[in-house]
Coordinates of C-alpha atoms in Angstrom, one line a residue:
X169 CA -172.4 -34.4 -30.7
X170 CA -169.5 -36.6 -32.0
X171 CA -169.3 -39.6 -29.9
X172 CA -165.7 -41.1 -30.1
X173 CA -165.6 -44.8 -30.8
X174 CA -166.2 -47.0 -28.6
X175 CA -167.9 -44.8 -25.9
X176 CA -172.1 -44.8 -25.7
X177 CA -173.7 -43.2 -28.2
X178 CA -176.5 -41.9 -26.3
X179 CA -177.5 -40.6 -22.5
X180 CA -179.1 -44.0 -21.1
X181 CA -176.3 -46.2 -22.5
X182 CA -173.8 -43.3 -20.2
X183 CA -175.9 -44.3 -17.3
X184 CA -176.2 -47.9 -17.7
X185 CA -172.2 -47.6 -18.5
X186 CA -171.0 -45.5 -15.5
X187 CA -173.2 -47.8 -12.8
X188 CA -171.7 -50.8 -14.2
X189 CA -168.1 -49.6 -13.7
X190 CA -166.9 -49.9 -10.3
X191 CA -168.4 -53.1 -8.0
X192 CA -169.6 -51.0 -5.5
X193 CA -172.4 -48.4 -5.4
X194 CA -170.7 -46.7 -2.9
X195 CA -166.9 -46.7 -2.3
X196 CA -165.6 -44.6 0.7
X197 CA -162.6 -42.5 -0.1
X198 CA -161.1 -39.2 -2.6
X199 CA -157.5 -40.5 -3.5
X200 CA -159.4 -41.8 -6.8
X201 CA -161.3 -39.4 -7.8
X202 CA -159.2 -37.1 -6.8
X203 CA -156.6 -38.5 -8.8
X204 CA -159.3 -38.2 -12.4
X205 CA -159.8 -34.4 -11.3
X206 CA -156.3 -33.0 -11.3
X207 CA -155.9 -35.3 -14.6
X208 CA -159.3 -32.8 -15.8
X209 CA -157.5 -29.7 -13.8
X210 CA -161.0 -29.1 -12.1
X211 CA -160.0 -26.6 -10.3
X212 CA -162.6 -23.9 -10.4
X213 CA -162.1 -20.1 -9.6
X214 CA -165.7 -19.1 -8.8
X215 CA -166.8 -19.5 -5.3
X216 CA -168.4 -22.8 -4.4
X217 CA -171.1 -23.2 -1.4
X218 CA -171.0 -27.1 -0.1
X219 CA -174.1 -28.3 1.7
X220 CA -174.4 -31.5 4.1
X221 CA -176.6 -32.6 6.6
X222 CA -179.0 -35.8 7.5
X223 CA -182.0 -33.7 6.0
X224 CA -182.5 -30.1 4.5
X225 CA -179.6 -30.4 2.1
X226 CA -182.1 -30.5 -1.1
X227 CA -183.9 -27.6 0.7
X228 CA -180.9 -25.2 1.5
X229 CA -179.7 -25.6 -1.5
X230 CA -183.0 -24.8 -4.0
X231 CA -183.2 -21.6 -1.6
X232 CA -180.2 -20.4 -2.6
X233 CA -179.9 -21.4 -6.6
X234 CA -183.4 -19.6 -6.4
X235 CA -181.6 -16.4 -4.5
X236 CA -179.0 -16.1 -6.9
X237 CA -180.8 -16.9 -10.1
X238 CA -183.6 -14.1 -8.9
X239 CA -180.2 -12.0 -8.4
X240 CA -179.1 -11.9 -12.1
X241 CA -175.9 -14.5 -11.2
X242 CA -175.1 -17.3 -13.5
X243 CA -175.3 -20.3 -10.6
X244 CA -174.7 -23.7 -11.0
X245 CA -176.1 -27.0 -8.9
X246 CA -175.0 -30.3 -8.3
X247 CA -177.5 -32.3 -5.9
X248 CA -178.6 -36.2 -6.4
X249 CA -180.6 -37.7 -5.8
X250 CA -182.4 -37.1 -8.8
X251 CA -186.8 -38.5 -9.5
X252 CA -187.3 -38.7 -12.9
X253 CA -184.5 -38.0 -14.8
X254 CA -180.3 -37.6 -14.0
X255 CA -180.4 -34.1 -15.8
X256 CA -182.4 -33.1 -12.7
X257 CA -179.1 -33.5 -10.9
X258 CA -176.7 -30.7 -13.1
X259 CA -178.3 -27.2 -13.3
X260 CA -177.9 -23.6 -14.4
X261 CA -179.8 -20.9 -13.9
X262 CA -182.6 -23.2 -12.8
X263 CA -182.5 -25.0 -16.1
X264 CA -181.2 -29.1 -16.4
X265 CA -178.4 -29.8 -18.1
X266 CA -179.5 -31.4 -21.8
X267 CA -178.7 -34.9 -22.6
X268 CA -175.9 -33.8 -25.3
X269 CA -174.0 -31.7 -22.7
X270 CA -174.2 -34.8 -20.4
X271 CA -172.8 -37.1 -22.6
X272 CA -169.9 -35.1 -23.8
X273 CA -168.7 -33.9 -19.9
X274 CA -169.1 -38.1 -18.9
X275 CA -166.8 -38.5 -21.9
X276 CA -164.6 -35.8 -20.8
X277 CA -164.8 -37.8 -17.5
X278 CA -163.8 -41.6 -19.3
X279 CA -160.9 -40.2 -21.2
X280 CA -159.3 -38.7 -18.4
X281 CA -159.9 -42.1 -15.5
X282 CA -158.0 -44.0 -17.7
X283 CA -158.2 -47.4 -15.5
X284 CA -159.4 -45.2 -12.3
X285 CA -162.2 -47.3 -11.3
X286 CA -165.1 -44.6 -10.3
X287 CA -168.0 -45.0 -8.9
X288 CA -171.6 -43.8 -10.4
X289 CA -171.8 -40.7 -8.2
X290 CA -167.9 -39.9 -8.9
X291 CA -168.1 -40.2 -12.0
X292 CA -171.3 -37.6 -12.0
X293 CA -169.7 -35.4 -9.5
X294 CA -166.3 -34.9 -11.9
X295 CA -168.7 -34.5 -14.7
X296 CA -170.3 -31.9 -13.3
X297 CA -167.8 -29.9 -12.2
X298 CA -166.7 -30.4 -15.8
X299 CA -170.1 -28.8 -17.1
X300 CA -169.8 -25.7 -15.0
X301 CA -166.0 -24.7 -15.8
X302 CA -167.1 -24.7 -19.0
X303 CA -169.9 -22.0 -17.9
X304 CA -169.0 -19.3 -17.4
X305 CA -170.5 -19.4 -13.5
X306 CA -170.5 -16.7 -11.3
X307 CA -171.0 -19.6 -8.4
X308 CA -171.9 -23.2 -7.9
X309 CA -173.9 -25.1 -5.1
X310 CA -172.6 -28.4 -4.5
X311 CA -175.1 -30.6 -2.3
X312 CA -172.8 -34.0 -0.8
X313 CA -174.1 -37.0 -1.6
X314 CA -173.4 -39.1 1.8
X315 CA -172.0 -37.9 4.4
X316 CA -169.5 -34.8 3.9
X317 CA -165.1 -36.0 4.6
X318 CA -165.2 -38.9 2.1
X319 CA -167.6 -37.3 -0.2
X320 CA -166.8 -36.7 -3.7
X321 CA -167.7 -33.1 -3.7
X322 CA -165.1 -32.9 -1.1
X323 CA -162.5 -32.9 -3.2
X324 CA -163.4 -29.4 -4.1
X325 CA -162.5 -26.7 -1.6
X326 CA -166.0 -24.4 -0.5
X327 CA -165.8 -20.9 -0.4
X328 CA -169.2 -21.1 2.3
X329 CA -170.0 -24.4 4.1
X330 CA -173.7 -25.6 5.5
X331 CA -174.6 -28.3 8.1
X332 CA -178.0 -28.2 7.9
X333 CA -178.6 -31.3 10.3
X334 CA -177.4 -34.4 12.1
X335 CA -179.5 -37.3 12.6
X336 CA -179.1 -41.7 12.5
X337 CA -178.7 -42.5 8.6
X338 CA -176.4 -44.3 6.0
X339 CA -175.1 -46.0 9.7
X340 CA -173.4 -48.7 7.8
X341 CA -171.2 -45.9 6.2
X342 CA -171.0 -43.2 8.7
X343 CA -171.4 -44.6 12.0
X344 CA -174.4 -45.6 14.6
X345 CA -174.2 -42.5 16.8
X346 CA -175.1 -38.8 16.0
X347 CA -171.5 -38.0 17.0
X348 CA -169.9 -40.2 14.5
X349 CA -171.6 -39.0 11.7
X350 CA -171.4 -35.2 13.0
X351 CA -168.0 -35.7 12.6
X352 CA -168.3 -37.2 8.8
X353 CA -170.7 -34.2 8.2
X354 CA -168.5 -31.8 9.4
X355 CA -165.2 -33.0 7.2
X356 CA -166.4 -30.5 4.6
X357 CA -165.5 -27.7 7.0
X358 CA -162.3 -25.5 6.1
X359 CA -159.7 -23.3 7.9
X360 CA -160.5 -19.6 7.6
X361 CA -163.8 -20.9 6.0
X362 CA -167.6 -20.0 6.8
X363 CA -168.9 -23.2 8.3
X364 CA -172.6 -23.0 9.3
X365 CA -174.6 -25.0 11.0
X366 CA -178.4 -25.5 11.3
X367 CA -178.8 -28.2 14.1
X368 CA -180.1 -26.5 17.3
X369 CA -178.0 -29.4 19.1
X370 CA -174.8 -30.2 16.9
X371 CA -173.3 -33.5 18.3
X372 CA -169.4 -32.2 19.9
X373 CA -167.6 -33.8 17.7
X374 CA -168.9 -31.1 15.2
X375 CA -168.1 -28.6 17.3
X376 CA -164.7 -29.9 18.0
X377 CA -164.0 -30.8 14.3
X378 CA -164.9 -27.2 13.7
X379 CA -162.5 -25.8 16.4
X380 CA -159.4 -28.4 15.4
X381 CA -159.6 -27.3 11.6
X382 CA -160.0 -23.4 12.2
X383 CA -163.1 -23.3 10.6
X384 CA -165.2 -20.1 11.1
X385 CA -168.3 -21.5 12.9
X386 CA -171.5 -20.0 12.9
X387 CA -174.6 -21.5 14.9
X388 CA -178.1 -21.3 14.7
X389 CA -179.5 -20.3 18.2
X390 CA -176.2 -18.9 18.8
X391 CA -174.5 -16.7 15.9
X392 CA -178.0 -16.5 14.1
X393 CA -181.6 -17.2 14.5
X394 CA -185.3 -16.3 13.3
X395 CA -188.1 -15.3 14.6
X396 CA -191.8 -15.0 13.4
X397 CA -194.2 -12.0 13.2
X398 CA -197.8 -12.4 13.3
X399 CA -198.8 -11.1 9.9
X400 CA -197.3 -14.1 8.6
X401 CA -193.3 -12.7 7.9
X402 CA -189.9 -14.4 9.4
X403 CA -187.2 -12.0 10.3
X404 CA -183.5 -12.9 10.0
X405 CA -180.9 -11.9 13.6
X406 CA -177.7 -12.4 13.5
X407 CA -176.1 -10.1 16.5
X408 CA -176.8 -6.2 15.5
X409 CA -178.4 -6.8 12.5
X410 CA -182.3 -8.4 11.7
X411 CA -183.3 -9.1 7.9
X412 CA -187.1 -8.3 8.4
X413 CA -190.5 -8.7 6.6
X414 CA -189.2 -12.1 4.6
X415 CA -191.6 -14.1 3.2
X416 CA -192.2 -17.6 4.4
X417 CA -190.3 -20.1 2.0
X418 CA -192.5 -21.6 -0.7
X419 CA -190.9 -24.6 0.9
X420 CA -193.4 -26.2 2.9
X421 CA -192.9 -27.0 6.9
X422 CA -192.1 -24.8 9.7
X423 CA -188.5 -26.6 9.7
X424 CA -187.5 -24.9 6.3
X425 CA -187.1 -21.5 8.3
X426 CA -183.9 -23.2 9.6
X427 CA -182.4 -23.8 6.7
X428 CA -183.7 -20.3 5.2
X429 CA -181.5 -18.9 8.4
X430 CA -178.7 -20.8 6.8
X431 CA -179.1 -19.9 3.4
X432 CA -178.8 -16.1 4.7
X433 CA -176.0 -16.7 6.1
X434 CA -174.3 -17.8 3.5
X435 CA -175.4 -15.0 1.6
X436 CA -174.1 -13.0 3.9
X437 CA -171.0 -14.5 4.0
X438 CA -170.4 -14.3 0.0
X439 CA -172.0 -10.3 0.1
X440 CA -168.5 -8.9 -0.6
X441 CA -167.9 -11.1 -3.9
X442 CA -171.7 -11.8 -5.1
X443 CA -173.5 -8.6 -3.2
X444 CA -177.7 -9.3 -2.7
X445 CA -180.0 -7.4 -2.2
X446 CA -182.9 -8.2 0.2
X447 CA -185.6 -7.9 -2.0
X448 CA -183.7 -10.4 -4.0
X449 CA -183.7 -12.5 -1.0
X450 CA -187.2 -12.5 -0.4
X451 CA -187.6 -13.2 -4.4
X452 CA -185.9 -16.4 -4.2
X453 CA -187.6 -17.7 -0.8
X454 CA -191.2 -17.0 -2.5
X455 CA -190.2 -18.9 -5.8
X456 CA -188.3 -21.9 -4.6
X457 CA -189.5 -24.9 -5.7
X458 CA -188.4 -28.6 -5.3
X459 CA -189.8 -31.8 -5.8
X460 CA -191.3 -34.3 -3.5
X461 CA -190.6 -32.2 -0.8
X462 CA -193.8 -31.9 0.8
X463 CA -195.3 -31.3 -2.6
X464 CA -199.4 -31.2 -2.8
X465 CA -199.9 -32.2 -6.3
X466 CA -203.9 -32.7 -6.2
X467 CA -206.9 -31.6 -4.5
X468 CA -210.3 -33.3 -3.7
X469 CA -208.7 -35.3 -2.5
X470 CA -205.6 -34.2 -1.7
X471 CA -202.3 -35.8 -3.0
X472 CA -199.0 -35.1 -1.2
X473 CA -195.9 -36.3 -2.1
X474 CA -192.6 -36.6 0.1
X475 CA -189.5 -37.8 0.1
X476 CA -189.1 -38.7 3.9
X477 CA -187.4 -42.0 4.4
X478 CA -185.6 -41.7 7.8
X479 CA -186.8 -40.7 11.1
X480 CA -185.6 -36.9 11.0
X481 CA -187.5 -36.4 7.9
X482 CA -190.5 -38.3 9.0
X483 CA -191.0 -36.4 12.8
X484 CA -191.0 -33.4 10.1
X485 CA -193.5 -34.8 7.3
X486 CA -195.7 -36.0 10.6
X487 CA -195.4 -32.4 12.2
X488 CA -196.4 -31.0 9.0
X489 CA -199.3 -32.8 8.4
X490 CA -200.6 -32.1 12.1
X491 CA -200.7 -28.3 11.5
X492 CA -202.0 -29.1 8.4
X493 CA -205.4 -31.2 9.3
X494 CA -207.6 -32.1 6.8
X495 CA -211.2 -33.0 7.1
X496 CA -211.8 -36.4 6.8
X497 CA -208.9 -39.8 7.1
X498 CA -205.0 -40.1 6.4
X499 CA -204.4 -42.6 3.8
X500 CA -200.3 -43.6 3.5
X501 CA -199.0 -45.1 0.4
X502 CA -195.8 -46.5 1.8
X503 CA -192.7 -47.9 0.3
X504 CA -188.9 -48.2 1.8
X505 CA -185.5 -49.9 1.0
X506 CA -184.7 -52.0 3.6
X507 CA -181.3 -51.1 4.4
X508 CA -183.1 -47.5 6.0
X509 CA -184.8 -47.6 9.9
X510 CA -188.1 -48.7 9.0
X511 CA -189.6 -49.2 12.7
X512 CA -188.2 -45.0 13.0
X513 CA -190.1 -44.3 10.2
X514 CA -193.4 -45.7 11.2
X515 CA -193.7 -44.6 14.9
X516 CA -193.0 -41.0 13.7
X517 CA -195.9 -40.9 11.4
X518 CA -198.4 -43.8 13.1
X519 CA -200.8 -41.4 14.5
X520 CA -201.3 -39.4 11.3
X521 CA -202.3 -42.4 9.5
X522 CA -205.2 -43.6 9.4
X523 CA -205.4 -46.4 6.9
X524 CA -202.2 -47.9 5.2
X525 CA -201.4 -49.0 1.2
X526 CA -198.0 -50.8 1.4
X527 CA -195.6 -52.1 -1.0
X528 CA -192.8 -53.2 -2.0
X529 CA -190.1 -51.2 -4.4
X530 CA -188.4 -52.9 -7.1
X531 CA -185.2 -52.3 -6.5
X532 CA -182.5 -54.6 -5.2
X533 CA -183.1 -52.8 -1.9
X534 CA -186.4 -52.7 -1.8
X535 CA -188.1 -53.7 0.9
X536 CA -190.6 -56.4 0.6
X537 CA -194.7 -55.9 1.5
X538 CA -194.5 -58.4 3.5
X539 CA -191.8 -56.4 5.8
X540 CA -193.6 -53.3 5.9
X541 CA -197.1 -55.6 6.7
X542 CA -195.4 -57.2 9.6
X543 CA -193.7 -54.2 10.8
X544 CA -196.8 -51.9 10.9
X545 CA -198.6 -54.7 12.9
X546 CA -196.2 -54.9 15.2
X547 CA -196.4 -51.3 15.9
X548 CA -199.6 -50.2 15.0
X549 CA -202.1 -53.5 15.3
X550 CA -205.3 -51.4 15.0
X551 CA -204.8 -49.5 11.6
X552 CA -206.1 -50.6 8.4
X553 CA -203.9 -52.3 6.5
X554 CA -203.7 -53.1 2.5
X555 CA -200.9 -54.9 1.0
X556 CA -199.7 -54.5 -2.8
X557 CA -197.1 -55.8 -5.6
X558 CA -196.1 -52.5 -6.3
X559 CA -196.5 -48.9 -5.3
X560 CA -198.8 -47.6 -8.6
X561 CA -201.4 -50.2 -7.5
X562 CA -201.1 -48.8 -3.8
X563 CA -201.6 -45.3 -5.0
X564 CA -204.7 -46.6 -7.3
X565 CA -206.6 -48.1 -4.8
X566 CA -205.8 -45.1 -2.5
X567 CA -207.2 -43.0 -5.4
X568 CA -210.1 -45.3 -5.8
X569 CA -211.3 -45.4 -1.8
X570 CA -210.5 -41.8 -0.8
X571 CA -213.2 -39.1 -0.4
X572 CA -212.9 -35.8 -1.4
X573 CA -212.0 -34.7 2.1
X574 CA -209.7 -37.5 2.6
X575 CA -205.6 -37.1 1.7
X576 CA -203.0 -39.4 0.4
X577 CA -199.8 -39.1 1.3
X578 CA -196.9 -40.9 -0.6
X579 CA -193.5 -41.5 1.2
X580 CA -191.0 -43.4 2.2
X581 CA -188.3 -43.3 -0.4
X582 CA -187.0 -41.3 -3.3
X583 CA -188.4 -44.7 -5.7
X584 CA -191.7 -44.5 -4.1
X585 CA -192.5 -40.5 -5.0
X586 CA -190.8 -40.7 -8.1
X587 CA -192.8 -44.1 -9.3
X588 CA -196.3 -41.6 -8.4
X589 CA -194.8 -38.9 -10.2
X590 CA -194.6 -40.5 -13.3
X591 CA -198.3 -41.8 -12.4
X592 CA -199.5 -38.2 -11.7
X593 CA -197.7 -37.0 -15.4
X594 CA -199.2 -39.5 -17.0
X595 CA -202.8 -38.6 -16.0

């Protein structure tokens, strides 16, 4: 690739570039980045499915790239965050975007902001978009970022819409109450659009945001549900009609079956223009993968790595590893940022853990190992406790003091799986 002067010559120096650019990490709002797409005329004509929600979004949307990659369609997918590298974030047909085709859509992105200050997921969002029209895509998956109204991928306008869930985080940007960020998550919805929704008990303003735009809603418990059969199927109902004999997702946790209800429906939905069949269906729910995501990585003892770092994703990483005992003690390598609900965190999970390995995450965010040490004795004063400068020396010492019946279990931010991931690659 020619690089034009003055631009960087290389993947990280793009990165290092595009997070230096505007002062904020995160700046509310689509007037500017708006303004950079109809200067790139992003305005693509396959359909576009646009997933939000408090937790599941990663999920919901690995289920269906997996459908419609097992169904022959060329599908692109946006989602962030990414572990271990940014390609991880642009895909097609279930392959990352290379560092050459990264480079040239972020400087397809910087000729066309001209003195548009953009922030680091805006400017990856445009360039994205900027990656697939040049595709050829039958469809594209875009996964929001924060929230759903003031979202980049907003700008876009969704063929399908998903709501997978609605709980407390982000607060400082979307609100302190379910309803007020039910109401940011449901600013993706569209009239005469399909907008489901995978939250047994959506917040009213979802519902009424749903009902002032003319959106199509759909509802799990409601317009569609699941149920279970004994041989160790799910079957899809939605009114007259029941999808049975579907395999359990590869996606670990009884809650995924939630968002697979979700990601039928928007199959459903999209049948006319991208018809599936339902073996292809079942195809994609048995060979979805996604990382960090209740991922068992070892054995003897057993390593498990997950992303959880808010209460909603913790009740489910805790619920997951009751039904899933193991034989001898619970050991936690733990690491947050500090701007997430720490205290939430640790009473969902305090009585599947037995012994904890703490640190801190060296990130500007980060919280320190001191915080975590004085928080878990506040809540849990009985539980072993180990304090560490960083999270590869928790995870050692875990490694070195566990049995073979024992498990470790890595959580509490994106930074803390990905730093064991790189430990796990390594070895």
């Amino acid at each position: 690739m020619t690089v034009p002067l003055g631009l960087p010559a290389d993947l990280p120096g793009w990165l290092t570039y595009i997070e230096a650019l505007h002062p904020k990490s995160i700046a509310m709002g689509l007037d500017r980045v708006d303004e950079v797409r109809q200067r790139l005329n992003l305005y693509p004509t396959f359909p576009l499915i646009t997933v939000a929600g408090t937790n599941g979004k990663g999920s919901t949307c690995a289920m269906l790239e997996r459908i419609y990659h097992e169904a022959g369609y060329r599908v692109g997918s946006y989602s962030s965050p990414h572990l271990l590298r940014y390609n991880e974030r642009v895909r097609i047909s279930c392959q990352e975007i290379s560092d050459n085709e990264l480079c040239s859509a972020f400087a397809a992105v910087e000729t066309a902001r001209q003195s548009t200050l953009l922030t680091y997921f805006e400017f990856g969002t445009l360039a994205a978009m900027c990656h697939f029209m040049q595709a050829g895509l039958d469809l594209a998956i875009l996964e929001v970022g924060l929230g759903g109204r003031l979202d980049a991928v907003n700008i876009f306008d969704p063929d399908c819409t998903i709501v997978t869930s609605i709980d407390l985080d982000h607060m400082d940007f979307l609100g302190s109450s379910r309803e007020s960020i039910g109401y940011e998550k449901a600013g993706i919805f569209r009239q005469g659009i399909a907008a489901i929704c995978g939250d047994p008990d959506p917040p009213a303003s979802l519902l009424r945001h749903a009902a002032e735009t003319g959106a199509d809603l759909s509802q799990i418990q409601q317009d569609f549900s699941f149920t279970t059969a004994t041989d160790g199927t799910w079957a899809y109902v939605a009114g007259d009609t029941k999808i049975a004999q579907l395999p359990i997702p590869a996606l670990r946790g009884a809650f995924q079956l939630y968002n697979a209800a979700c990601v039928v429906t928007a199959v459903r939905v999209l049948q006319a223009r991208l018809p599936i069949s339902t073996d292809q269906i079942a195809a994609g729910l048995h060979n979805v993968s996604l990382a960090g995501r209740f991922q068992v990585c070892r054995q003897n003892p057993q390593v498990i790595l997950d992303v959880a770092h808010n209460p909603h994703a913790s009740d489910a990483l805790a619920e997951n590893l009751k039904q899933q005992p193991c034989k001898g003690r619970t050991f936690a390598v733990f690491a947050m940022l500090s701007d997430k609900d720490i205290t939430g965190v640790i009473n969902a999970l305090q009585e599947e853990i037995d012994i904890w390995y703490v640190a801190g995450i060296e990130h500007p965010r980060g919280a320190s190992a001191d915080q975590l040490v004085e928080l878990i004795h506040h809540q849990v004063p009985d539980n072993q406790l180990h304090k560490y400068p960083n999270v590869t020396s928790a995870f050692a010492q875990a490694c070195i003091d566990a049995g073979e019946n024992d498990r470790i279990v890595v959580f509490g931010s994106f930074f803390t799986v990905a730093d064991i991931m790189r430990v796990l690659q390594a070895t």
